Amino acid sequence: MKRLICGIFMCIFLCTIISPITSMAAEKDDILSQINAAREASGLPSLSYSEDLEAVASIRALECATSFSHIRPGGSAWYTVGSTKGENLAHAKNDNQRKAENVVLAWLLSPKHKENVLRSCFTSVGISYYDDPNGHTYIACEFY
């Protein structure tokens, strides 16, 4: 009986750890798919995913929790974070706003953000999510 109870607790524990990781990966893949669908509809090639840009996006998503802006918390411009040529940010206050289709739709409805999604010279992208303790999600998308 003890083994059964321990096994159940272990499964619950592992599921709570693994589930968020899988969820974040799926969201990044979904944003990439949505961006590439918009690019393909405009006759542009798909963007490839870059782990290096994801690392830059991770820094920017975390920074956005302090200052949601294209100006970094220390006062420097967004592009000083690393090798990036374009940036789209999103701030989601609920689960509906953090859905990939809603994030990308908001970018496509904003002329400057849409320019980044459809910029023909961009070939790669990195995406990162940061969830703050207040339940807000900050999403950074870095282009090169």
JSON list of C-alpha atoms in Angstrom, two decimals, residues 9-129:
[
{"chain": "A", "resi": 9, "resn": "PHE", "atom": "CA", "xyz": [2.72, 10.94, -5.36]},
{"chain": "A", "resi": 10, "resn": "MET", "atom": "CA", "xyz": [5.77, 10.46, -7.60]},
{"chain": "A", "resi": 11, "resn": "CYS", "atom": "CA", "xyz": [3.57, 10.49, -10.73]},
{"chain": "A", "resi": 12, "resn": "ILE", "atom": "CA", "xyz": [1.81, 13.66, -9.60]},
{"chain": "A", "resi": 13, "resn": "PHE", "atom": "CA", "xyz": [5.14, 15.31, -8.80]},
{"chain": "A", "resi": 14, "resn": "LEU", "atom": "CA", "xyz": [6.70, 14.37, -12.15]},
{"chain": "A", "resi": 15, "resn": "CYS", "atom": "CA", "xyz": [3.62, 15.49, -14.08]},
{"chain": "A", "resi": 16, "resn": "THR", "atom": "CA", "xyz": [3.73, 18.94, -12.49]},
{"chain": "A", "resi": 17, "resn": "ILE", "atom": "CA", "xyz": [7.38, 19.32, -13.44]},
{"chain": "A", "resi": 18, "resn": "ILE", "atom": "CA", "xyz": [7.18, 17.93, -16.98]},
{"chain": "A", "resi": 19, "resn": "SER", "atom": "CA", "xyz": [3.87, 19.50, -18.03]},
{"chain": "A", "resi": 20, "resn": "PRO", "atom": "CA", "xyz": [4.97, 23.17, -17.90]},
{"chain": "A", "resi": 21, "resn": "ILE", "atom": "CA", "xyz": [8.14, 22.40, -19.85]},
{"chain": "A", "resi": 22, "resn": "THR", "atom": "CA", "xyz": [6.16, 20.65, -22.59]},
{"chain": "A", "resi": 23, "resn": "SER", "atom": "CA", "xyz": [3.60, 23.45, -22.59]},
{"chain": "A", "resi": 24, "resn": "MET", "atom": "CA", "xyz": [6.23, 26.16, -23.08]},
{"chain": "A", "resi": 25, "resn": "ALA", "atom": "CA", "xyz": [7.85, 24.22, -25.92]},
{"chain": "A", "resi": 26, "resn": "ALA", "atom": "CA", "xyz": [4.48, 23.79, -27.61]},
{"chain": "A", "resi": 27, "resn": "GLU", "atom": "CA", "xyz": [3.71, 27.52, -27.30]},
{"chain": "A", "resi": 28, "resn": "LYS", "atom": "CA", "xyz": [7.04, 28.48, -28.90]},
{"chain": "A", "resi": 29, "resn": "ASP", "atom": "CA", "xyz": [6.41, 26.00, -31.73]},
{"chain": "A", "resi": 30, "resn": "ASP", "atom": "CA", "xyz": [2.88, 27.39, -32.15]},
{"chain": "A", "resi": 31, "resn": "ILE", "atom": "CA", "xyz": [4.12, 30.99, -32.36]},
{"chain": "A", "resi": 32, "resn": "LEU", "atom": "CA", "xyz": [6.73, 29.94, -34.92]},
{"chain": "A", "resi": 33, "resn": "SER", "atom": "CA", "xyz": [4.03, 28.13, -36.94]},
{"chain": "A", "resi": 34, "resn": "GLN", "atom": "CA", "xyz": [1.74, 31.17, -36.82]},
{"chain": "A", "resi": 35, "resn": "ILE", "atom": "CA", "xyz": [4.55, 33.53, -37.87]},
{"chain": "A", "resi": 36, "resn": "ASN", "atom": "CA", "xyz": [5.56, 31.22, -40.72]},
{"chain": "A", "resi": 37, "resn": "ALA", "atom": "CA", "xyz": [1.95, 30.90, -41.89]},
{"chain": "A", "resi": 38, "resn": "ALA", "atom": "CA", "xyz": [1.72, 34.71, -42.11]},
{"chain": "A", "resi": 39, "resn": "ARG", "atom": "CA", "xyz": [5.02, 34.84, -43.99]},
{"chain": "A", "resi": 40, "resn": "GLU", "atom": "CA", "xyz": [3.99, 32.10, -46.41]},
{"chain": "A", "resi": 41, "resn": "ALA", "atom": "CA", "xyz": [0.66, 33.88, -47.06]},
{"chain": "A", "resi": 42, "resn": "SER", "atom": "CA", "xyz": [2.73, 36.91, -48.07]},
{"chain": "A", "resi": 43, "resn": "GLY", "atom": "CA", "xyz": [5.01, 34.87, -50.34]},
{"chain": "A", "resi": 44, "resn": "LEU", "atom": "CA", "xyz": [7.96, 34.92, -47.93]},
{"chain": "A", "resi": 45, "resn": "PRO", "atom": "CA", "xyz": [10.12, 31.99, -46.84]},
{"chain": "A", "resi": 46, "resn": "SER", "atom": "CA", "xyz": [9.69, 30.46, -43.40]},
{"chain": "A", "resi": 47, "resn": "LEU", "atom": "CA", "xyz": [11.93, 31.48, -40.52]},
{"chain": "A", "resi": 48, "resn": "SER", "atom": "CA", "xyz": [14.14, 28.87, -38.90]},
{"chain": "A", "resi": 49, "resn": "TYR", "atom": "CA", "xyz": [14.32, 28.56, -35.12]},
{"chain": "A", "resi": 50, "resn": "SER", "atom": "CA", "xyz": [17.49, 29.76, -33.41]},
{"chain": "A", "resi": 51, "resn": "GLU", "atom": "CA", "xyz": [18.57, 28.63, -29.95]},
{"chain": "A", "resi": 52, "resn": "ASP", "atom": "CA", "xyz": [20.95, 31.61, -29.83]},
{"chain": "A", "resi": 53, "resn": "LEU", "atom": "CA", "xyz": [18.06, 34.01, -30.43]},
{"chain": "A", "resi": 54, "resn": "GLU", "atom": "CA", "xyz": [16.01, 32.12, -27.86]},
{"chain": "A", "resi": 55, "resn": "ALA", "atom": "CA", "xyz": [18.72, 32.90, -25.29]},
{"chain": "A", "resi": 56, "resn": "VAL", "atom": "CA", "xyz": [18.46, 36.60, -26.20]},
{"chain": "A", "resi": 57, "resn": "ALA", "atom": "CA", "xyz": [14.65, 36.39, -26.04]},
{"chain": "A", "resi": 58, "resn": "SER", "atom": "CA", "xyz": [14.88, 34.80, -22.58]},
{"chain": "A", "resi": 59, "resn": "ILE", "atom": "CA", "xyz": [16.81, 37.80, -21.29]},
{"chain": "A", "resi": 60, "resn": "ARG", "atom": "CA", "xyz": [14.34, 40.22, -22.84]},
{"chain": "A", "resi": 61, "resn": "ALA", "atom": "CA", "xyz": [11.24, 38.37, -21.57]},
{"chain": "A", "resi": 62, "resn": "LEU", "atom": "CA", "xyz": [12.64, 38.48, -18.04]},
{"chain": "A", "resi": 63, "resn": "GLU", "atom": "CA", "xyz": [13.53, 42.18, -18.39]},
{"chain": "A", "resi": 64, "resn": "CYS", "atom": "CA", "xyz": [10.01, 42.97, -19.59]},
{"chain": "A", "resi": 65, "resn": "ALA", "atom": "CA", "xyz": [8.64, 41.92, -16.21]},
{"chain": "A", "resi": 66, "resn": "THR", "atom": "CA", "xyz": [10.56, 44.89, -14.79]},
{"chain": "A", "resi": 67, "resn": "SER", "atom": "CA", "xyz": [9.98, 47.30, -17.67]},
{"chain": "A", "resi": 68, "resn": "PHE", "atom": "CA", "xyz": [7.66, 46.30, -20.52]},
{"chain": "A", "resi": 69, "resn": "SER", "atom": "CA", "xyz": [9.37, 48.34, -23.21]},
{"chain": "A", "resi": 70, "resn": "HIS", "atom": "CA", "xyz": [11.83, 48.15, -26.07]},
{"chain": "A", "resi": 71, "resn": "ILE", "atom": "CA", "xyz": [14.11, 50.12, -23.74]},
{"chain": "A", "resi": 72, "resn": "ARG", "atom": "CA", "xyz": [15.96, 47.81, -21.39]},
{"chain": "A", "resi": 73, "resn": "PRO", "atom": "CA", "xyz": [15.72, 48.33, -17.60]},
{"chain": "A", "resi": 74, "resn": "GLY", "atom": "CA", "xyz": [19.17, 49.98, -17.53]},
{"chain": "A", "resi": 75, "resn": "GLY", "atom": "CA", "xyz": [18.10, 52.50, -20.19]},
{"chain": "A", "resi": 76, "resn": "SER", "atom": "CA", "xyz": [19.82, 50.98, -23.23]},
{"chain": "A", "resi": 77, "resn": "ALA", "atom": "CA", "xyz": [18.03, 49.99, -26.45]},
{"chain": "A", "resi": 78, "resn": "TRP", "atom": "CA", "xyz": [16.61, 46.48, -26.94]},
{"chain": "A", "resi": 79, "resn": "TYR", "atom": "CA", "xyz": [19.20, 45.52, -29.56]},
{"chain": "A", "resi": 80, "resn": "THR", "atom": "CA", "xyz": [22.08, 45.87, -27.07]},
{"chain": "A", "resi": 81, "resn": "VAL", "atom": "CA", "xyz": [21.04, 42.56, -25.49]},
{"chain": "A", "resi": 82, "resn": "GLY", "atom": "CA", "xyz": [22.75, 40.49, -28.20]},
{"chain": "A", "resi": 83, "resn": "SER", "atom": "CA", "xyz": [22.78, 39.58, -31.85]},
{"chain": "A", "resi": 84, "resn": "THR", "atom": "CA", "xyz": [19.25, 40.54, -32.94]},
{"chain": "A", "resi": 85, "resn": "LYS", "atom": "CA", "xyz": [17.83, 42.74, -35.69]},
{"chain": "A", "resi": 86, "resn": "GLY", "atom": "CA", "xyz": [14.17, 42.90, -34.69]},
{"chain": "A", "resi": 87, "resn": "GLU", "atom": "CA", "xyz": [12.03, 42.44, -31.61]},
{"chain": "A", "resi": 88, "resn": "ASN", "atom": "CA", "xyz": [8.35, 41.80, -30.90]},
{"chain": "A", "resi": 89, "resn": "LEU", "atom": "CA", "xyz": [7.09, 41.75, -27.33]},
{"chain": "A", "resi": 90, "resn": "ALA", "atom": "CA", "xyz": [3.79, 40.71, -25.77]},
{"chain": "A", "resi": 91, "resn": "HIS", "atom": "CA", "xyz": [2.33, 41.00, -22.28]},
{"chain": "A", "resi": 92, "resn": "ALA", "atom": "CA", "xyz": [-0.40, 38.49, -21.48]},
{"chain": "A", "resi": 93, "resn": "LYS", "atom": "CA", "xyz": [-2.55, 38.90, -18.39]},
{"chain": "A", "resi": 94, "resn": "ASN", "atom": "CA", "xyz": [-4.59, 35.70, -18.87]},
{"chain": "A", "resi": 95, "resn": "ASP", "atom": "CA", "xyz": [-4.49, 32.33, -20.62]},
{"chain": "A", "resi": 96, "resn": "ASN", "atom": "CA", "xyz": [-6.44, 33.58, -23.63]},
{"chain": "A", "resi": 97, "resn": "GLN", "atom": "CA", "xyz": [-3.97, 36.41, -24.27]},
{"chain": "A", "resi": 98, "resn": "ARG", "atom": "CA", "xyz": [-1.00, 34.04, -24.08]},
{"chain": "A", "resi": 99, "resn": "LYS", "atom": "CA", "xyz": [-2.32, 31.69, -26.79]},
{"chain": "A", "resi": 100, "resn": "ALA", "atom": "CA", "xyz": [-0.01, 31.69, -29.79]},
{"chain": "A", "resi": 101, "resn": "GLU", "atom": "CA", "xyz": [-2.74, 32.66, -32.26]},
{"chain": "A", "resi": 102, "resn": "ASN", "atom": "CA", "xyz": [-3.70, 35.68, -30.15]},
{"chain": "A", "resi": 103, "resn": "VAL", "atom": "CA", "xyz": [-0.09, 36.80, -29.63]},
{"chain": "A", "resi": 104, "resn": "VAL", "atom": "CA", "xyz": [0.70, 36.64, -33.35]},
{"chain": "A", "resi": 105, "resn": "LEU", "atom": "CA", "xyz": [-2.66, 38.20, -34.30]},
{"chain": "A", "resi": 106, "resn": "ALA", "atom": "CA", "xyz": [-1.90, 41.17, -32.03]},
{"chain": "A", "resi": 107, "resn": "TRP", "atom": "CA", "xyz": [1.48, 41.56, -33.73]},
{"chain": "A", "resi": 108, "resn": "LEU", "atom": "CA", "xyz": [-0.09, 41.37, -37.19]},
{"chain": "A", "resi": 109, "resn": "LEU", "atom": "CA", "xyz": [-2.61, 44.07, -36.23]},
{"chain": "A", "resi": 110, "resn": "SER", "atom": "CA", "xyz": [0.22, 46.40, -35.18]},
{"chain": "A", "resi": 111, "resn": "PRO", "atom": "CA", "xyz": [1.99, 47.93, -38.22]},
{"chain": "A", "resi": 112, "resn": "LYS", "atom": "CA", "xyz": [5.50, 47.98, -36.68]},
{"chain": "A", "resi": 113, "resn": "HIS", "atom": "CA", "xyz": [5.23, 44.45, -35.28]},
{"chain": "A", "resi": 114, "resn": "LYS", "atom": "CA", "xyz": [3.78, 43.18, -38.54]},
{"chain": "A", "resi": 115, "resn": "GLU", "atom": "CA", "xyz": [6.81, 44.65, -40.35]},
{"chain": "A", "resi": 116, "resn": "ASN", "atom": "CA", "xyz": [9.06, 42.44, -38.22]},
{"chain": "A", "resi": 117, "resn": "VAL", "atom": "CA", "xyz": [6.99, 39.32, -38.88]},
{"chain": "A", "resi": 118, "resn": "LEU", "atom": "CA", "xyz": [7.03, 40.00, -42.63]},
{"chain": "A", "resi": 119, "resn": "ARG", "atom": "CA", "xyz": [10.51, 41.50, -43.05]},
{"chain": "A", "resi": 120, "resn": "SER", "atom": "CA", "xyz": [12.04, 39.64, -45.98]},
{"chain": "A", "resi": 121, "resn": "CYS", "atom": "CA", "xyz": [15.64, 39.94, -44.75]},
{"chain": "A", "resi": 122, "resn": "PHE", "atom": "CA", "xyz": [14.91, 38.02, -41.54]},
{"chain": "A", "resi": 123, "resn": "THR", "atom": "CA", "xyz": [15.80, 34.33, -41.67]},
{"chain": "A", "resi": 124, "resn": "SER", "atom": "CA", "xyz": [15.59, 33.15, -38.07]},
{"chain": "A", "resi": 125, "resn": "VAL", "atom": "CA", "xyz": [13.72, 33.71, -34.82]},
{"chain": "A", "resi": 126, "resn": "GLY", "atom": "CA", "xyz": [13.98, 32.86, -31.13]},
{"chain": "A", "resi": 127, "resn": "ILE", "atom": "CA", "xyz": [11.03, 32.97, -28.73]},
{"chain": "A", "resi": 128, "resn": "SER", "atom": "CA", "xyz": [10.83, 32.94, -24.94]},
{"chain": "A", "resi": 129, "resn": "TYR", "atom": "CA", "xyz": [8.11, 33.13, -22.31]}
]
